[in-house]
mmCIF file of N, CA and C in Angstrom:
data_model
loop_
_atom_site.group_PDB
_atom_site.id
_atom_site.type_symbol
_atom_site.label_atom_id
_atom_site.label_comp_id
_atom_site.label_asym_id
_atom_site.label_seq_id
_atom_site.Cartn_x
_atom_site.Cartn_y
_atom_site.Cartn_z
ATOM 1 N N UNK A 1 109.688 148.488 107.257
ATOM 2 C CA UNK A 1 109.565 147.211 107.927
ATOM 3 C C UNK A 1 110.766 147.051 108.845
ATOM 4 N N UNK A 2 109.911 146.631 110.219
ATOM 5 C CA UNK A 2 111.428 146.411 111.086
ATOM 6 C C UNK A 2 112.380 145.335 110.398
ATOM 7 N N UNK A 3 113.553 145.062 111.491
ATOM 8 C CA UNK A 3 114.475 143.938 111.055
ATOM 9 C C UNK A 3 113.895 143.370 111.977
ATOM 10 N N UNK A 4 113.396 143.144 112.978
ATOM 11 C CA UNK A 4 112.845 141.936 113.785
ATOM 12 C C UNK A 4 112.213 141.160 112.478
ATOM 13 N N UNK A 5 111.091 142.468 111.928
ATOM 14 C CA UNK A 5 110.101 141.681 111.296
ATOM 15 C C UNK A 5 110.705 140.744 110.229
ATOM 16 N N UNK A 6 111.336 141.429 109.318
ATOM 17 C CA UNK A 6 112.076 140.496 108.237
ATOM 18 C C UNK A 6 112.665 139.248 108.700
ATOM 19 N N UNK A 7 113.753 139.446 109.823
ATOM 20 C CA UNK A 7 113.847 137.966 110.466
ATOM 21 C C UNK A 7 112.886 137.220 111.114
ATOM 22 N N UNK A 8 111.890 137.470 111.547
ATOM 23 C CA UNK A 8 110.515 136.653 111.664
ATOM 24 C C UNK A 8 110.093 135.653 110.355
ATOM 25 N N UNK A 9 110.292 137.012 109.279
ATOM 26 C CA UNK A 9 109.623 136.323 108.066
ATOM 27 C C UNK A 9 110.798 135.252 107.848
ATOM 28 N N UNK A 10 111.281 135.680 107.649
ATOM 29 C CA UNK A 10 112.637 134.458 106.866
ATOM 30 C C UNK A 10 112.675 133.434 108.066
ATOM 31 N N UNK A 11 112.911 133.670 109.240
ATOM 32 C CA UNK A 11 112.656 132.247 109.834
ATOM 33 C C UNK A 11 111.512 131.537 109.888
ATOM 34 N N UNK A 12 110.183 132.038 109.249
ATOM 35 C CA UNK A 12 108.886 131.273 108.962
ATOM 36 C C UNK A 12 108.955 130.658 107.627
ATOM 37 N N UNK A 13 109.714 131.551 106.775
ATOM 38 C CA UNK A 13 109.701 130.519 105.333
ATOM 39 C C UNK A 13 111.003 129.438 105.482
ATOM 40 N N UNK A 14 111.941 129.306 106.432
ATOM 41 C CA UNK A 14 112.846 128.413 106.752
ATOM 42 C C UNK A 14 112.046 127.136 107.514
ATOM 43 N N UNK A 15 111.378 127.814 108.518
ATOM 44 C CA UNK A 15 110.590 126.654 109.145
ATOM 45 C C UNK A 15 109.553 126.091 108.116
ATOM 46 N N UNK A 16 108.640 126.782 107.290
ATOM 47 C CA UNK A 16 108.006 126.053 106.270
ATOM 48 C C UNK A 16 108.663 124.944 105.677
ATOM 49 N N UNK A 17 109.514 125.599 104.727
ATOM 50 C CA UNK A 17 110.841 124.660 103.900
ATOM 51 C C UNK A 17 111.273 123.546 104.226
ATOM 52 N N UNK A 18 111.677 123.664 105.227
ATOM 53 C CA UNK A 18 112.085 122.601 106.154
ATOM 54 C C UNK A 18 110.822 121.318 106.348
ATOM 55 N N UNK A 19 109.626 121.852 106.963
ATOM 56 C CA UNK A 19 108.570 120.855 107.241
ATOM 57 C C UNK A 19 108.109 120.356 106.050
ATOM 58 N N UNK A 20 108.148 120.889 104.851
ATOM 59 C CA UNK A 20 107.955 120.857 103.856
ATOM 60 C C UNK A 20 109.186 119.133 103.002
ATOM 61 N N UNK A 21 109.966 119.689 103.690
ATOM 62 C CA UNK A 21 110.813 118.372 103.540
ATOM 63 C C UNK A 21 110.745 117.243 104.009
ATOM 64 N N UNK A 22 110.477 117.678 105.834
ATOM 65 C CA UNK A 22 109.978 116.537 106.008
ATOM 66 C C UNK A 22 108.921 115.805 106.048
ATOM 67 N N UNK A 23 107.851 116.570 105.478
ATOM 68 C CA UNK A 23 106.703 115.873 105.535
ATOM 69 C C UNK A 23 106.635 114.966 103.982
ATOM 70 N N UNK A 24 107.462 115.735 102.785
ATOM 71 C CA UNK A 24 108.256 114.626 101.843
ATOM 72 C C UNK A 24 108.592 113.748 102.417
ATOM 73 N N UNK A 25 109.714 113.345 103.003
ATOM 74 C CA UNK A 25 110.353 112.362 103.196
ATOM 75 C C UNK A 25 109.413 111.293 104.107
ATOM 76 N N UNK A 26 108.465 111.899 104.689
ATOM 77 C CA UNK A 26 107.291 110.709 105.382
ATOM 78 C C UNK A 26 106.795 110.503 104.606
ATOM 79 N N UNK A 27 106.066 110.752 103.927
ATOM 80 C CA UNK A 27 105.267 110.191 102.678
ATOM 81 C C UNK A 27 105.579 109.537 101.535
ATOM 82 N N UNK A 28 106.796 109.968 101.276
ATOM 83 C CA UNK A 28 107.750 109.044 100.737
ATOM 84 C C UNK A 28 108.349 107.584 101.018
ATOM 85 N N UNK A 29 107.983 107.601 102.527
ATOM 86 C CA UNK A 29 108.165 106.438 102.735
ATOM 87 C C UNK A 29 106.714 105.274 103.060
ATOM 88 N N UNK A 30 105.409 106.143 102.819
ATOM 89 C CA UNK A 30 104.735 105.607 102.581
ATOM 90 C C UNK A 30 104.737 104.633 101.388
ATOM 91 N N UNK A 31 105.037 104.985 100.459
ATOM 92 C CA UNK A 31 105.248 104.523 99.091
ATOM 93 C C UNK A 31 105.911 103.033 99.569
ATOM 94 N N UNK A 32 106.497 102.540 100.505
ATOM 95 C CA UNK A 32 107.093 101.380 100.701
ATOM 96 C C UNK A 32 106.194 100.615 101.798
ATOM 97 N N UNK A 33 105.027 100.929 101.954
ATOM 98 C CA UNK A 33 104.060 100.590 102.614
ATOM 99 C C UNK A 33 103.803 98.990 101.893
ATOM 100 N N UNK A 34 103.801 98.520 100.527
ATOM 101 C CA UNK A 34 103.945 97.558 100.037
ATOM 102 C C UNK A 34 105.212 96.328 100.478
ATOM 103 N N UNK A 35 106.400 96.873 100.780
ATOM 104 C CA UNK A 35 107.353 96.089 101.405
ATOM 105 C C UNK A 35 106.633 95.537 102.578
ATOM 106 N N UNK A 36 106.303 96.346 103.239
ATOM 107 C CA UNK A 36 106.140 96.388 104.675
ATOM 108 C C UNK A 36 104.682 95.217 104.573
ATOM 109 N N UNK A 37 104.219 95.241 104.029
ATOM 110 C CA UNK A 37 102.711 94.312 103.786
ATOM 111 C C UNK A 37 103.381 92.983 103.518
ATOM 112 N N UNK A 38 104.337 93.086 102.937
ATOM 113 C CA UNK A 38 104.650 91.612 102.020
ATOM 114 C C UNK A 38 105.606 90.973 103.627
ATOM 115 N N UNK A 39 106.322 91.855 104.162
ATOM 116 C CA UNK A 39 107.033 91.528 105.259
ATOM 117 C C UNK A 39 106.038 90.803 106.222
ATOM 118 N N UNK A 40 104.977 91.531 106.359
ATOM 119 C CA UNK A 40 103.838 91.207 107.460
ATOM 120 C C UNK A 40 103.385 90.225 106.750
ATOM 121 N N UNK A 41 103.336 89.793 105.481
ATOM 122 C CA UNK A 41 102.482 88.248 104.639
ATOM 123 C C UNK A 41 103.469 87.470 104.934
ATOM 124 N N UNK A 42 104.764 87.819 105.046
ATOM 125 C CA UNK A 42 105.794 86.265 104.884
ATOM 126 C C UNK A 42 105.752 86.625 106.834
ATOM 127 N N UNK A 43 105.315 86.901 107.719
ATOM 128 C CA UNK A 43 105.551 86.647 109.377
ATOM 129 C C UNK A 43 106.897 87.197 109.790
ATOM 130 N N UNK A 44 107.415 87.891 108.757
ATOM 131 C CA UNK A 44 108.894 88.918 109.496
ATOM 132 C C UNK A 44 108.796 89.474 110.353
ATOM 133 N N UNK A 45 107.136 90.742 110.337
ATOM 134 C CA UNK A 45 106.898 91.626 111.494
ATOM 135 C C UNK A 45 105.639 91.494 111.993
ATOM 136 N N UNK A 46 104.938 91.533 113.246
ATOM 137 C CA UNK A 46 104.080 91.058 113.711
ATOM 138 C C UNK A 46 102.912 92.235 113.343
ATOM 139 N N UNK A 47 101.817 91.752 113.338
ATOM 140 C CA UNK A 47 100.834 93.154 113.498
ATOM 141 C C UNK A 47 100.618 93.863 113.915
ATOM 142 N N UNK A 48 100.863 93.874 115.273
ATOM 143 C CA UNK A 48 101.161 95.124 116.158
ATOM 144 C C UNK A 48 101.885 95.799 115.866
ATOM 145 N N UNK A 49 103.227 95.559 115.432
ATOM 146 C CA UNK A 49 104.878 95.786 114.573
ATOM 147 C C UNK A 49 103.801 96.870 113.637
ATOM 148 N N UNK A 50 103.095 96.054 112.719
ATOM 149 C CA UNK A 50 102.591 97.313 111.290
ATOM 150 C C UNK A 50 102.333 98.467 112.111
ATOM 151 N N UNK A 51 100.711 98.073 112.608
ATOM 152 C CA UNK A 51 99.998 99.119 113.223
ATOM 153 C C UNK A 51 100.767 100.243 114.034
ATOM 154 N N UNK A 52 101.810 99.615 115.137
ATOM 155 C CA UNK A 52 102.363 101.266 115.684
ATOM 156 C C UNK A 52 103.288 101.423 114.550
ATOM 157 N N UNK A 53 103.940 100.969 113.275
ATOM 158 C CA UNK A 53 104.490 101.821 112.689
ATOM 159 C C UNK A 53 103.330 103.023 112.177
ATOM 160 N N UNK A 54 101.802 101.969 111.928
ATOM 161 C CA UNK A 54 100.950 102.846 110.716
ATOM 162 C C UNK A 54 100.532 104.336 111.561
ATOM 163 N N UNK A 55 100.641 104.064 113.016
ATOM 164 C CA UNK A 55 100.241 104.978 113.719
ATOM 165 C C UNK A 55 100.794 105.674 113.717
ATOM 166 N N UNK A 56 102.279 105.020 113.852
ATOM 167 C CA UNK A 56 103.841 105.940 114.373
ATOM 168 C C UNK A 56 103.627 107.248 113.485
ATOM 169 N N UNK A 57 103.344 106.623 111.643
ATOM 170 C CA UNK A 57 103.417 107.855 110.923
ATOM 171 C C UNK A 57 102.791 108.557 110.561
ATOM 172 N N UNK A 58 100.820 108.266 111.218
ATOM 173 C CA UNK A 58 100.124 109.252 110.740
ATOM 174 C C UNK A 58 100.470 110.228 112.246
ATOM 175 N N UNK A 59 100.839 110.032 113.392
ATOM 176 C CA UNK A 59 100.866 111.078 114.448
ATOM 177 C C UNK A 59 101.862 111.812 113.664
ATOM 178 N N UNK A 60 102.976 111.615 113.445
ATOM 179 C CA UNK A 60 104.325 112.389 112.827
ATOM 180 C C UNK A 60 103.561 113.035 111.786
ATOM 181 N N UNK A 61 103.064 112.704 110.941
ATOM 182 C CA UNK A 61 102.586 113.544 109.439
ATOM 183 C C UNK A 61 101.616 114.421 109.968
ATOM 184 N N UNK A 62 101.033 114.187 111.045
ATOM 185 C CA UNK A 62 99.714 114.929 111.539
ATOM 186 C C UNK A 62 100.434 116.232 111.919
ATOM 187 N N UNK A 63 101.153 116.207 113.324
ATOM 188 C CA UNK A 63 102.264 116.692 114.186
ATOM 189 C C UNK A 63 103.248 118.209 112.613
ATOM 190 N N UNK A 64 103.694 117.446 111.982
ATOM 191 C CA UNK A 64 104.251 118.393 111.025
ATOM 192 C C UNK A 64 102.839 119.232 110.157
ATOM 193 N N UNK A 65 102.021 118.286 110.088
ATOM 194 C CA UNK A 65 100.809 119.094 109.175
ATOM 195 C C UNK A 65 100.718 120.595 109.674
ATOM 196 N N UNK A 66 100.521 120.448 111.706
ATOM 197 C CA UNK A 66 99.962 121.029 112.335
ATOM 198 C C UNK A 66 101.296 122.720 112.305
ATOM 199 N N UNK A 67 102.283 122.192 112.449
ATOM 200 C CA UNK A 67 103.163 122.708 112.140
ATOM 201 C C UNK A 67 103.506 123.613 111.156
ATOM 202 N N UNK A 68 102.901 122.979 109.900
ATOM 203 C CA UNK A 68 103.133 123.524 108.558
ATOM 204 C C UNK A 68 102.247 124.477 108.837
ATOM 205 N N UNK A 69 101.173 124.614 109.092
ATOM 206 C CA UNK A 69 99.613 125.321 108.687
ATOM 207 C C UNK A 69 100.114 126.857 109.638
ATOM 208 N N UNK A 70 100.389 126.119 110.749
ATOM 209 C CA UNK A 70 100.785 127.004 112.088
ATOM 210 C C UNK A 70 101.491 128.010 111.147
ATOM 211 N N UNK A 71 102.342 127.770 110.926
ATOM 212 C CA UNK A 71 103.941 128.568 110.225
ATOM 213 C C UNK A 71 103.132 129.461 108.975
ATOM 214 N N UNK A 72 102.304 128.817 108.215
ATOM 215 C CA UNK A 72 101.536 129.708 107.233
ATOM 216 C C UNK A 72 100.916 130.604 107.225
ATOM 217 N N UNK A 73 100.245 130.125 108.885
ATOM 218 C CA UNK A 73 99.127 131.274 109.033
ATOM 219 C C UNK A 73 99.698 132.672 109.901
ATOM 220 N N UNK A 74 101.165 132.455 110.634
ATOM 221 C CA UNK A 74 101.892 133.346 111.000
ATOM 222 C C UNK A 74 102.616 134.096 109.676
ATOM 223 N N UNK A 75 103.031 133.741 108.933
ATOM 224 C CA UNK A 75 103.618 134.196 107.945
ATOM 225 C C UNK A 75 102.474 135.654 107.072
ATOM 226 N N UNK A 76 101.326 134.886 107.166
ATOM 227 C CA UNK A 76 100.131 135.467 106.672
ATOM 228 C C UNK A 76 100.231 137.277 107.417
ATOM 229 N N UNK A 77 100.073 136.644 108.624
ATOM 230 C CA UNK A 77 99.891 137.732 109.947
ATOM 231 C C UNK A 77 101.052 138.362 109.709
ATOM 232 N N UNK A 78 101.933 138.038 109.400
ATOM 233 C CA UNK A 78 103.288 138.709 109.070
ATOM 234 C C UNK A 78 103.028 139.807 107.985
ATOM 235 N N UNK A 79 102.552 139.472 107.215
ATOM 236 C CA UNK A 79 102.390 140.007 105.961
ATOM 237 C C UNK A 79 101.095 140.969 106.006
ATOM 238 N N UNK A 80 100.398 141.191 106.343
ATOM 239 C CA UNK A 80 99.101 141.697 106.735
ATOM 240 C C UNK A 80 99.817 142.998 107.504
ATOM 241 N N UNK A 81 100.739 142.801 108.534
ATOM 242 C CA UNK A 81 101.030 143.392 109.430
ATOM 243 C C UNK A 81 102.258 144.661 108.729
ATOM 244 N N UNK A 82 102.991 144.002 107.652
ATOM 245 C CA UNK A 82 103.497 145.115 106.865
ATOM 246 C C UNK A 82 103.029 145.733 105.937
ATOM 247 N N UNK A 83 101.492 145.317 105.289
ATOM 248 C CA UNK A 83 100.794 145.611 104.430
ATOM 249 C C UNK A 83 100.080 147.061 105.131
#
C-alpha cells in the first residue's frame, strides 16, 4: 500500500471523527429545543426567530450528513482499492 494511500485513509477517518462530533454537538442541541419553545410561549423570540433557527439546523445537520456519507463511501473505495 502506497503512503499517499494510507494518508488518504487516515485523513478520511479524521474527517469522519470529526463530523461525527459535530453532528453530536447539533443534535445535542436539539435536546434544548424545549427551552427554545417555552422562550417562543413567554414572546422572548419571534417565530420567524424559531423557524430560521429550525431551518438553520436541519441545513447544517443535512450539510454534515452529506459529508459524513461522502467520507464513508471514499474510505470504502479506499479499501476496495487495497484489497
Amino acid at each position: 500500500m502506497s503512503l499517499l494511500i494510507k494518508e488518504q485513509i487516515i485523513e478520511r477517518f479524521a474527517n469522519v471523527a470529526r463530523e461525527c462530533r459535530d453532528l453530536e454537538q447539533i443534535l445535542a442541541t436539539q435536546k434544548n429545543l424545549f427551552t427554545v419553545i417555552q422562550a417562543k410561549e413567554n414572546n422572548l423570540i419571534t417565530m420567524g426567530d424559531f423557524l430560521d433557527t429550525r431551518i438553520g439546523d436541519i441545513k447544517l445537520i443535512a450539510v454534515l450528513m452529506t459529508r459524513f456519507i461522502d467520507d464513508i463511501y471514499k474510505l470504502k473505495k479506499d479499501f476496495n482499492e487495497i484489497l
